[in-house]
XYZ file of C-alpha atoms in Angstrom:
680
model
C 10.617 107.550 -16.052
C 11.826 108.965 -12.713
C 15.363 110.366 -12.451
C 17.828 107.857 -11.057
C 19.388 108.565 -7.669
C 23.157 108.891 -7.870
C 25.653 107.075 -5.686
C 26.763 110.407 -4.129
C 23.195 111.318 -3.225
C 22.673 107.976 -1.529
C 25.912 108.353 0.446
C 24.849 111.850 1.591
C 21.443 110.539 2.511
C 23.035 107.876 4.679
C 24.992 110.515 6.636
C 21.905 112.694 7.007
C 19.917 109.745 8.266
C 22.538 109.068 10.926
C 22.417 112.710 12.050
C 18.633 112.657 12.161
C 18.624 109.441 14.166
C 20.944 111.029 16.740
C 18.967 114.274 16.835
C 15.681 112.528 17.519
C 16.829 109.760 19.874
C 19.797 111.232 21.824
C 19.469 112.387 25.412
C 19.165 116.018 26.567
C 22.955 116.479 26.941
C 23.923 115.609 23.323
C 24.923 117.918 20.468
C 24.591 116.713 16.844
C 27.192 117.398 14.115
C 25.677 117.153 10.626
C 27.287 116.160 7.318
C 28.035 119.869 6.605
C 29.761 120.273 10.008
C 26.892 122.220 11.508
C 26.117 121.669 15.192
C 22.653 121.464 16.724
C 21.396 120.322 20.103
C 19.451 117.106 20.120
C 15.688 117.501 20.168
C 15.592 116.629 23.860
C 18.389 119.087 24.673
C 16.815 121.879 22.616
C 13.485 121.462 24.384
C 15.211 121.448 27.764
C 17.184 124.621 27.024
C 14.162 126.411 25.712
C 12.041 125.533 28.697
C 14.687 125.851 31.388
C 16.462 129.002 30.217
C 13.621 130.662 28.365
C 16.019 131.508 25.568
C 13.236 133.167 23.602
C 10.567 133.464 26.276
C 8.610 130.619 24.716
C 5.529 129.115 26.346
C 5.603 125.300 26.206
C 2.630 123.279 24.937
C 2.336 119.502 24.694
C 0.365 119.554 21.436
C -0.121 121.886 18.497
C -3.867 122.104 19.255
C -3.199 123.354 22.776
C -1.014 126.127 21.349
C -3.569 127.276 18.767
C -6.343 127.337 21.421
C -4.261 129.556 23.732
C -4.830 133.355 24.108
C -1.195 134.369 23.719
C -0.740 137.812 22.096
C 0.924 138.568 18.750
C 4.757 138.344 18.725
C 4.625 135.726 21.506
C 6.823 132.580 21.220
C 5.673 129.046 21.919
C 7.145 125.580 21.663
C 5.247 122.344 20.887
C 7.045 119.443 22.511
C 5.110 116.182 22.064
C 2.481 116.273 19.319
C 1.586 112.921 17.762
C 2.431 114.498 14.391
C 6.188 114.949 14.729
C 6.157 117.550 11.945
C 4.182 119.906 14.244
C 6.728 119.834 17.068
C 9.049 122.838 17.210
C 9.354 126.620 17.886
C 6.559 128.964 16.779
C 5.931 132.780 16.781
C 2.473 134.331 16.546
C 2.107 136.898 13.728
C -1.182 138.623 12.903
C -3.076 135.979 14.851
C -1.393 133.000 13.082
C 1.251 130.697 14.526
C 4.305 130.417 12.236
C 6.976 127.713 12.526
C 10.387 129.301 13.167
C 13.038 128.902 10.493
C 15.503 128.405 13.340
C 14.449 124.821 13.855
C 17.134 122.139 13.289
C 14.717 119.259 13.874
C 12.421 120.417 11.089
C 15.398 120.989 8.785
C 16.560 117.398 9.287
C 13.029 116.103 8.777
C 12.787 118.034 5.508
C 16.030 116.499 4.276
C 14.760 113.019 5.145
C 11.492 113.774 3.383
C 13.405 114.629 0.215
C 15.402 111.432 0.526
C 12.246 109.393 1.135
C 10.693 110.876 -1.989
C 13.673 109.516 -3.898
C 13.238 106.119 -2.275
C 9.629 105.959 -3.460
C 10.556 106.476 -7.102
C 10.357 103.310 -9.256
C 13.659 102.847 -11.069
C 13.801 100.904 -14.364
C 16.830 99.220 -15.866
C 17.529 98.828 -19.592
C 15.462 95.630 -19.748
C 12.407 97.224 -18.163
C 12.831 95.566 -14.753
C 11.554 97.702 -11.864
C 13.432 98.447 -8.624
C 12.192 100.344 -5.585
C 15.704 101.170 -4.420
C 18.940 101.302 -6.384
C 22.531 102.478 -6.439
C 23.305 103.985 -9.826
C 26.679 104.496 -11.484
C 26.330 108.197 -12.387
C 28.930 107.957 -15.177
C 27.745 104.781 -16.914
C 24.089 105.438 -15.995
C 23.735 101.775 -14.990
C 22.302 100.199 -11.869
C 25.101 98.862 -9.676
C 22.773 97.554 -6.989
C 18.982 97.428 -6.832
C 16.167 95.942 -4.830
C 12.450 95.257 -5.321
C 10.000 93.172 -3.317
C 11.112 89.954 -5.111
C 14.539 90.727 -6.568
C 17.937 92.039 -5.519
C 20.441 92.808 -8.288
C 24.191 93.230 -7.865
C 26.912 93.590 -10.516
C 26.158 90.813 -13.073
C 24.022 88.807 -10.630
C 20.431 88.592 -9.409
C 18.851 87.196 -6.247
C 15.176 86.341 -6.754
C 12.406 85.150 -4.453
C 9.002 84.054 -5.720
C 6.560 81.141 -5.590
C 8.066 79.375 -8.619
C 11.832 79.723 -8.237
C 14.281 81.293 -5.795
C 17.984 81.746 -6.344
C 21.001 83.560 -7.783
C 21.523 84.135 -11.509
C 23.916 86.138 -13.683
C 23.122 89.062 -15.974
C 22.037 86.839 -18.878
C 19.786 84.627 -16.782
C 22.145 81.700 -16.200
C 21.458 80.280 -12.762
C 24.283 80.234 -10.213
C 22.039 78.726 -7.555
C 18.285 78.206 -7.380
C 15.710 76.218 -5.457
C 12.861 74.651 -7.454
C 9.319 74.184 -6.107
C 9.958 70.428 -5.806
C 12.923 71.093 -3.498
C 15.714 70.327 -5.975
C 18.712 72.652 -5.716
C 20.380 73.879 -8.901
C 24.059 74.864 -8.695
C 25.017 76.547 -11.956
C 24.437 73.941 -14.649
C 24.209 71.114 -12.089
C 21.143 69.910 -10.174
C 21.280 68.467 -6.652
C 18.329 66.150 -6.041
C 17.292 63.754 -3.324
C 14.407 61.312 -3.610
C 12.076 59.712 -1.113
C 13.750 56.396 -1.880
C 17.064 57.802 -0.641
C 18.865 58.365 -3.946
C 20.981 61.535 -4.151
C 22.458 62.835 -7.388
C 24.182 65.849 -8.907
C 23.182 66.078 -12.579
C 23.849 68.344 -15.526
C 21.136 69.828 -17.768
C 21.057 66.694 -19.932
C 20.355 64.539 -16.894
C 23.906 63.131 -16.762
C 25.146 62.524 -13.236
C 28.439 63.923 -11.962
C 27.932 62.165 -8.635
C 25.269 59.708 -7.532
C 24.488 57.849 -4.312
C 21.950 55.089 -4.922
C 19.427 53.878 -2.313
C 21.481 50.697 -1.926
C 24.538 52.775 -0.991
C 26.442 52.807 -4.276
C 28.505 55.990 -4.658
C 29.484 56.762 -8.271
C 31.533 59.597 -9.760
C 31.574 60.361 -13.490
C 33.536 62.289 -16.063
C 30.836 64.284 -17.901
C 33.123 64.979 -20.858
C 33.378 61.294 -21.803
C 30.997 60.590 -20.087
C 32.454 57.616 -18.278
C 32.446 56.134 -14.819
C 35.430 57.318 -12.791
C 34.788 55.417 -9.587
C 32.072 53.549 -7.764
C 31.662 51.859 -4.417
C 28.768 50.069 -2.756
C 27.889 48.128 0.338
C 28.783 44.733 -1.195
C 31.722 46.426 -2.977
C 30.540 45.306 -6.427
C 31.548 47.131 -9.590
C 29.278 47.695 -12.570
C 30.419 45.507 -15.451
C 30.534 41.910 -16.658
C 32.647 38.938 -15.710
C 32.056 35.991 -18.053
C 30.648 32.809 -16.454
C 29.716 29.354 -17.696
C 26.066 30.461 -17.740
C 25.349 34.151 -18.317
C 21.734 34.950 -17.454
C 19.911 37.709 -19.319
C 16.539 38.737 -17.895
C 14.249 40.632 -20.281
C 11.642 42.316 -18.082
C 8.814 44.761 -18.682
C 5.470 44.771 -20.436
C 4.215 43.512 -23.811
C 7.159 44.557 -25.998
C 9.491 42.682 -23.646
C 7.721 39.333 -24.040
C 6.813 39.486 -27.740
C 3.059 39.972 -27.301
C 1.293 40.133 -30.672
C 4.601 40.119 -32.539
C 3.083 39.231 -35.905
C 2.820 40.567 -39.427
C -0.964 40.686 -39.672
C -4.112 40.192 -37.602
C -3.049 36.838 -36.166
C -1.337 36.797 -32.788
C 0.072 33.267 -33.014
C 2.469 31.279 -35.126
C 4.953 34.010 -35.966
C 8.153 32.879 -34.264
C 11.235 33.145 -36.459
C 14.021 32.084 -34.037
C 13.057 28.415 -34.047
C 16.541 26.919 -33.960
C 19.527 27.630 -31.738
C 22.645 28.602 -33.755
C 25.052 28.628 -30.778
C 24.941 27.088 -27.292
C 22.508 29.521 -25.669
C 19.833 28.162 -23.354
C 16.569 28.938 -21.585
C 14.578 27.248 -18.851
C 13.023 24.307 -20.650
C 9.422 25.432 -20.263
C 10.050 28.294 -22.668
C 11.325 31.850 -22.503
C 7.885 33.051 -21.378
C 7.026 30.172 -19.040
C 6.242 31.003 -15.423
C 6.474 28.894 -12.236
C 2.690 28.393 -11.981
C 2.481 26.725 -15.421
C 2.281 22.945 -15.580
C 4.928 22.858 -18.304
C 7.398 25.036 -16.378
C 10.778 23.367 -16.008
C 13.982 24.280 -14.215
C 16.131 22.276 -16.647
C 18.086 24.007 -19.382
C 17.070 23.647 -23.035
C 18.302 25.294 -26.259
C 17.051 28.857 -26.524
C 14.315 29.150 -29.167
C 11.196 31.239 -29.704
C 8.859 28.279 -29.955
C 5.339 27.728 -28.611
C 5.708 24.906 -26.127
C 2.395 25.239 -24.309
C -0.448 27.537 -23.426
C -1.939 28.978 -20.267
C -5.260 30.663 -19.623
C -5.277 33.995 -17.837
C -8.708 35.626 -17.927
C -7.381 38.659 -16.096
C -4.845 39.330 -18.808
C -6.622 39.062 -22.179
C -7.345 35.355 -22.330
C -5.112 32.544 -23.601
C -1.442 33.185 -24.294
C 1.122 30.875 -25.703
C 4.289 30.730 -23.734
C 6.722 32.302 -26.160
C 4.255 35.037 -27.121
C 5.513 34.690 -30.686
C 8.969 36.283 -31.215
C 10.294 38.001 -28.085
C 13.494 40.103 -28.014
C 15.234 37.357 -26.005
C 16.670 35.338 -28.913
C 17.739 38.394 -30.887
C 19.479 39.741 -27.779
C 21.271 36.568 -26.697
C 22.144 35.124 -30.101
C 23.387 38.383 -31.578
C 25.436 39.075 -28.438
C 27.116 35.680 -28.747
C 27.744 36.211 -32.469
C 29.394 39.580 -31.845
C 31.498 38.259 -28.971
C 32.775 35.392 -31.137
C 33.547 37.785 -34.005
C 35.568 40.011 -31.666
C 37.424 37.201 -29.853
C 40.299 34.954 -30.819
C 39.967 31.165 -30.636
C 36.587 31.405 -28.901
C 33.783 28.884 -29.271
C 30.019 29.194 -28.612
C 30.581 27.423 -25.271
C 32.634 30.450 -24.174
C 29.589 32.714 -24.424
C 26.577 30.721 -23.233
C 23.650 33.026 -22.538
C 20.525 31.938 -20.674
C 17.643 34.173 -21.735
C 14.211 34.522 -20.141
C 11.297 36.908 -20.758
C 9.973 37.527 -17.252
C 7.503 40.340 -17.936
C 3.879 40.556 -19.002
C 1.781 42.899 -21.120
C -0.030 45.912 -19.702
C 2.035 46.153 -16.514
C 2.977 49.466 -14.947
C 6.414 50.023 -13.466
C 4.833 49.961 -10.021
C 3.158 46.570 -10.653
C 6.405 45.136 -11.994
C 8.196 46.276 -8.849
C 5.742 45.405 -6.088
C 3.104 43.242 -7.792
C 2.925 39.502 -8.352
C 4.983 39.643 -11.566
C 8.140 40.378 -9.597
C 7.927 36.861 -8.176
C 8.393 35.558 -11.736
C 11.656 37.410 -12.373
C 12.801 36.397 -8.898
C 12.097 32.715 -9.607
C 13.738 32.853 -13.034
C 16.947 34.162 -11.449
C 16.841 31.577 -8.650
C 16.161 28.649 -10.998
C 18.887 29.534 -13.514
C 21.310 29.890 -10.600
C 20.305 26.594 -8.980
C 20.337 24.649 -12.256
C 23.807 25.958 -13.119
C 25.019 25.059 -9.629
C 23.586 21.562 -9.944
C 25.602 21.171 -13.154
C 28.734 22.504 -11.414
C 28.771 25.558 -13.627
C 29.466 29.135 -12.662
C 26.592 31.543 -13.231
C 25.629 35.195 -12.703
C 22.989 37.659 -13.782
C 24.886 39.204 -16.695
C 22.431 41.798 -17.990
C 18.965 43.196 -17.353
C 16.904 44.313 -20.339
C 14.047 46.565 -19.236
C 11.341 47.284 -21.830
C 8.495 49.237 -20.215
C 6.818 52.639 -20.337
C 3.524 52.483 -22.193
C 1.421 51.728 -19.110
C 2.971 54.561 -17.137
C 2.312 57.060 -19.890
C -1.371 56.341 -19.260
C -0.968 58.211 -15.968
C -1.086 61.508 -17.886
C -4.643 60.591 -18.887
C -5.777 59.431 -15.432
C -8.372 62.190 -15.081
C -10.215 60.843 -18.119
C -9.646 57.158 -17.541
C -9.798 56.742 -13.756
C -6.201 55.556 -13.884
C -4.460 54.363 -10.736
C -3.080 57.525 -9.054
C -0.135 55.587 -7.620
C 1.332 55.198 -11.117
C 3.727 57.959 -12.103
C 4.416 59.662 -15.420
C 6.786 62.228 -13.899
C 10.191 62.327 -15.590
C 12.256 62.291 -12.426
C 10.039 60.086 -10.258
C 9.908 57.463 -13.009
C 13.718 57.299 -12.975
C 13.806 56.907 -9.189
C 11.264 54.081 -9.303
C 13.121 52.238 -12.058
C 16.267 52.447 -9.936
C 14.328 50.983 -7.020
C 13.196 48.059 -9.198
C 16.765 47.386 -10.356
C 17.956 47.498 -6.735
C 15.404 44.801 -5.887
C 16.630 42.637 -8.776
C 20.219 43.200 -7.586
C 19.280 41.931 -4.142
C 17.807 38.742 -5.653
C 20.889 38.136 -7.805
C 23.379 38.768 -4.977
C 21.432 36.487 -2.641
C 21.056 33.579 -5.096
C 23.892 33.683 -7.641
C 27.056 32.419 -5.947
C 29.265 33.961 -8.643
C 27.579 37.395 -8.721
C 30.773 39.425 -8.339
C 29.572 42.502 -10.290
C 26.443 44.601 -10.842
C 24.912 44.021 -14.296
C 24.221 46.777 -16.804
C 20.598 47.622 -17.610
C 19.736 47.957 -21.297
C 16.600 49.793 -22.333
C 14.757 51.539 -25.166
C 12.600 54.634 -25.686
C 8.834 54.206 -25.732
C 6.639 56.102 -28.191
C 3.551 55.552 -26.020
C 2.560 59.223 -26.144
C 1.149 58.652 -29.646
C -0.131 55.130 -29.027
C -3.185 55.962 -26.898
C -5.252 58.496 -28.806
C -8.227 59.030 -26.494
C -10.829 61.552 -27.618
C -10.354 64.966 -26.067
C -6.800 64.361 -24.837
C -4.852 65.680 -27.801
C -2.799 68.197 -25.787
C -1.819 65.571 -23.215
C -0.365 63.468 -26.040
C 1.971 66.258 -27.123
C 4.532 65.301 -24.496
C 6.637 62.208 -23.887
C 7.879 62.222 -20.277
C 8.589 58.478 -20.090
C 10.743 58.551 -23.229
C 12.561 61.564 -21.786
C 13.070 59.770 -18.476
C 14.543 56.770 -20.290
C 17.048 59.019 -22.057
C 17.899 60.921 -18.870
C 18.524 57.626 -17.051
C 21.065 56.628 -19.683
C 22.878 59.926 -19.145
C 22.708 60.099 -15.339
C 23.127 56.482 -14.224
C 26.275 54.503 -14.994
C 24.311 51.262 -15.351
C 21.604 52.307 -17.803
C 22.259 51.978 -21.525
C 19.762 53.243 -24.128
C 19.929 51.097 -27.264
C 17.066 52.091 -29.594
C 13.963 54.330 -29.754
C 10.835 52.270 -30.446
C 9.655 54.520 -33.286
C 12.373 53.039 -35.559
C 11.200 49.418 -35.176
C 8.634 47.720 -37.485
C 5.093 47.533 -36.023
C 2.415 44.962 -36.795
C -0.718 45.738 -38.805
C -3.024 44.743 -35.980
C -2.597 47.812 -33.743
C 0.581 49.533 -35.037
C 1.803 49.574 -31.443
C 3.234 46.101 -30.905
C 6.207 44.942 -32.952
C 6.308 42.497 -35.822
C 8.295 39.309 -35.297
C 11.120 41.018 -37.193
C 10.713 44.203 -35.112
C 11.023 42.194 -31.928
C 14.116 40.393 -33.224
C 15.653 43.702 -34.372
C 15.058 45.229 -30.948
C 17.125 42.353 -29.561
C 19.792 42.901 -32.222
C 20.155 46.591 -31.349
C 20.330 45.755 -27.637
C 22.928 43.038 -28.358
C 25.168 45.560 -30.140
C 25.001 47.891 -27.137
C 25.681 44.929 -24.810
C 28.716 43.650 -26.687
C 30.212 47.146 -26.994
C 29.686 47.840 -23.282
C 30.221 44.451 -21.652
C 32.603 42.512 -23.889
C 34.781 45.097 -25.620
C 34.545 47.349 -22.542
C 35.007 50.505 -24.604
C 32.878 52.525 -22.211
C 29.120 52.631 -22.082
C 27.316 52.472 -25.427
C 25.640 55.727 -26.383
C 22.871 56.120 -28.964
C 22.631 58.892 -31.541
C 21.776 61.733 -29.153
C 22.114 65.528 -28.838
C 24.893 66.896 -26.644
C 24.809 70.704 -27.071
C 22.616 73.340 -28.655
C 22.705 77.064 -29.415
C 19.304 78.781 -29.723
C 19.195 82.225 -31.372
C 16.413 84.376 -32.832
C 16.970 82.890 -36.287
C 17.913 79.254 -35.634
C 18.843 76.502 -33.217
C 22.053 74.552 -33.898
C 22.107 71.083 -32.305
C 25.320 69.072 -31.988
C 25.029 65.273 -31.731
C 27.041 62.366 -30.459
C 27.249 60.131 -33.533
C 28.073 56.467 -32.732
C 29.462 55.769 -36.199
C 29.766 57.622 -39.500
C 27.863 60.840 -40.028
C 24.392 62.337 -39.825
C 21.917 61.687 -42.651
C 18.349 62.766 -43.384
C 16.393 60.116 -45.307
C 13.439 57.728 -45.230
C 15.298 54.627 -44.025
C 13.187 54.246 -40.865
C 9.972 55.969 -41.933
C 8.283 58.086 -44.608
C 9.336 61.699 -45.073
C 8.219 63.799 -42.091
C 7.512 67.555 -41.896
C 10.758 69.332 -40.954
C 12.526 65.921 -40.865
C 10.702 65.250 -37.574
C 11.455 68.562 -35.816
C 8.586 70.709 -34.508
C 8.086 73.803 -32.339
C 5.457 73.763 -29.573
C 4.137 76.480 -27.246
C 2.077 75.290 -24.284
C 1.752 71.881 -26.014
C 0.251 73.507 -29.116
C 1.952 72.798 -32.449
C 3.420 75.862 -34.218
C 3.251 74.425 -37.710
C 4.805 77.438 -39.466
C 7.556 78.162 -36.919
C 10.282 76.214 -38.773
C 11.449 77.461 -42.163
C 14.180 74.891 -42.844
C 16.116 71.968 -41.338
C 19.625 71.375 -42.670
C 22.904 69.642 -41.828
C 25.773 72.028 -41.036
C 28.352 69.237 -40.859
C 28.654 65.536 -40.045
C 27.334 65.975 -36.495
C 25.349 69.245 -36.409
C 21.748 70.018 -37.380
C 20.456 73.563 -37.920
C 16.744 74.228 -37.384
C 15.921 77.639 -38.887
C 12.967 79.657 -37.580
C 10.559 81.761 -39.601
C 10.496 84.284 -36.718
C 12.069 84.643 -33.249
C 10.492 82.192 -30.812
C 9.240 83.187 -27.328
C 10.930 82.153 -24.098
C 8.484 79.290 -23.518
C 8.983 77.719 -26.945
C 9.945 74.033 -27.100
C 11.750 72.322 -29.978
C 11.067 68.584 -30.268
C 12.405 65.748 -32.371
C 10.281 62.681 -33.243
C 7.479 63.772 -30.940
C 5.123 63.285 -33.864
C 1.846 65.005 -34.653
C -1.785 64.014 -34.280
C -1.868 62.836 -37.881
C 1.004 60.377 -37.213
C -0.756 58.656 -34.281
C -0.369 56.016 -32.993
C 3.284 56.502 -33.929
C 5.945 59.192 -33.932
C 8.673 59.487 -36.524
C 11.875 61.253 -37.517
C 14.242 61.133 -40.499
C 17.600 61.653 -38.746
C 20.079 58.766 -38.508
C 23.770 57.953 -38.750
C 25.531 55.661 -41.248
C 26.564 52.902 -38.821
C 24.626 50.310 -40.833
C 26.927 50.732 -43.820
C 29.508 48.768 -41.850
C 27.263 46.856 -39.426
C 24.903 44.461 -41.205
C 23.054 41.669 -39.405
C 21.282 38.598 -40.774
C 17.959 37.580 -39.225
C 16.831 33.929 -38.736
C 15.018 34.055 -42.112
C 18.355 34.916 -43.787
C 17.424 38.534 -44.552
C 20.058 41.216 -44.058
C 19.515 44.491 -42.182
C 21.669 47.572 -41.846
C 21.835 48.641 -38.186
C 21.856 52.404 -38.637
C 21.251 54.365 -35.436
C 18.127 56.536 -35.416
C 18.257 59.679 -33.318
C 16.566 59.375 -29.961
C 13.441 61.416 -29.226
C 14.218 64.634 -27.348
C 12.869 68.059 -26.428
C 14.695 71.380 -25.983
C 13.045 74.216 -24.060
C 14.392 77.595 -25.163
C 15.278 78.746 -21.635
C 15.285 75.515 -19.590
C 17.372 73.293 -21.863
C 16.782 69.593 -22.473
C 13.476 68.560 -20.909
């Protein structure tokens, strides 16, 4: 390794450089004072004096070649004034037939000093971590670089400024970013990310995707307390607040793809005749054609009828897998509305079912991408459902508003990862951040419909959602690595952390699946999805105790030997068991490098306390390692699983329409931690 240049040497070099600059560039009347208080004429002045006064009887030559070709005798003096090689300019004396450069030559002396300094500049300096710098200021006592520069990096005390194709910005001595610019244009400020989307949304988010400030495309400005996290303030063009104000008719729209409308919600191979919510226990209603009826159906009705999951009619749709019956077996609608009403009555004094009348409709359809649900023909269905519930309530002289949106979608968009193999529509996104922006755009469109048609819409409704496990549901040959990621599930979690309106109720992996494809839910699974959503709704909307949060990680500490993960626990304490699924390797935790499973990377998974999990490593993991929970493995396809839950169900037990009881424990959400990038 080359010797480091000291701070004193660099300071001296700076003074010498100034003297040399003056000596070379000054006019022919200037004298130069060097760092050591020596005086020399400038190069121009020295040449003038030599030529004009013949101080040493020197013969002037323009170039060195002209001098060497001359016939001057031994002991003669000559001066070269303008050779293209500046090192050959100067005073010479001829000895024994050879021209020798005079030692009395201040220009050459300064050039020699600069040459020594330049040699120091060209040394490659290494710091303790092996980083290379072409130029550096070194603390000669501590032997540490105080300031350094290479072609891509500038380092100052405890900070770095980097420029490259992947990332540019400032960071501290341990790699924590103070400011950086990502390739996609997002600006990171410390632990916060400033992003703007093509749709016009602007947000400042933390590493978990939680927003500190957000401006939506519709103009809503929201500020949050990240410690709670809770909404501090919000304003919008129509000046509506996020929340719930009880009306005579409280509309709940369940929108999305197949899991939202109860497609194939059965226990076996059959796809019909498996409704379980066949009677209405309260005063909840639907449009009389059925929860799944659409305006083009002959049996569609704008009247209200008791909310049930009952096949009222059928329609043929050759473009969407043949004949469907209108309720699509058991949808989440009844579980959502009926359990919400039950909880509101249990937590209210002197209330009756007529005080909490919910009107539920399943407006989605199976196999639909987010983009189709936003701009395709299916959006007309949700639009008409909102209009008709509003108009029917008005005709009955009842107040009405869109009280909640339940959005159950994601499987179709996960297909976008496989588009190269399946000729999938390139307009459909599977990007974590773009998916969030497009969901927000859809919700803004639904808001516009509600505000325009519901006379009593004096608030913006919350949006309740789930986490898809679609990454294991579509096991195409040759795409194994592409299945080892779950961007849509991650986006759904990030939305719940960054947007005040989005509430994540349940990951899909914890719900019972049918035996037909192990992707769609059983009738009980569909009802339980509604029950979990209803709990989040009642907590958020009725009790107004802040936004419901699922069992989710909040902090982590990754070392060479382990990663400690701290969780937000909704109720009780953390437990590892087989309540939701069979025993999984490492309780559902895995380490991945470049999407490849590192099966032996984890040596143990234990609970440190009631809210902290420790994942111990068999060896230190590289910087690009990723720790996942409930991502699943190829052998678990088409599902993913995990064994971590809380004990909420010990005190929260629900009874389904078949009179069976179920403990509503909270399973941990699916998540991924990158060793150096955080939650991803």
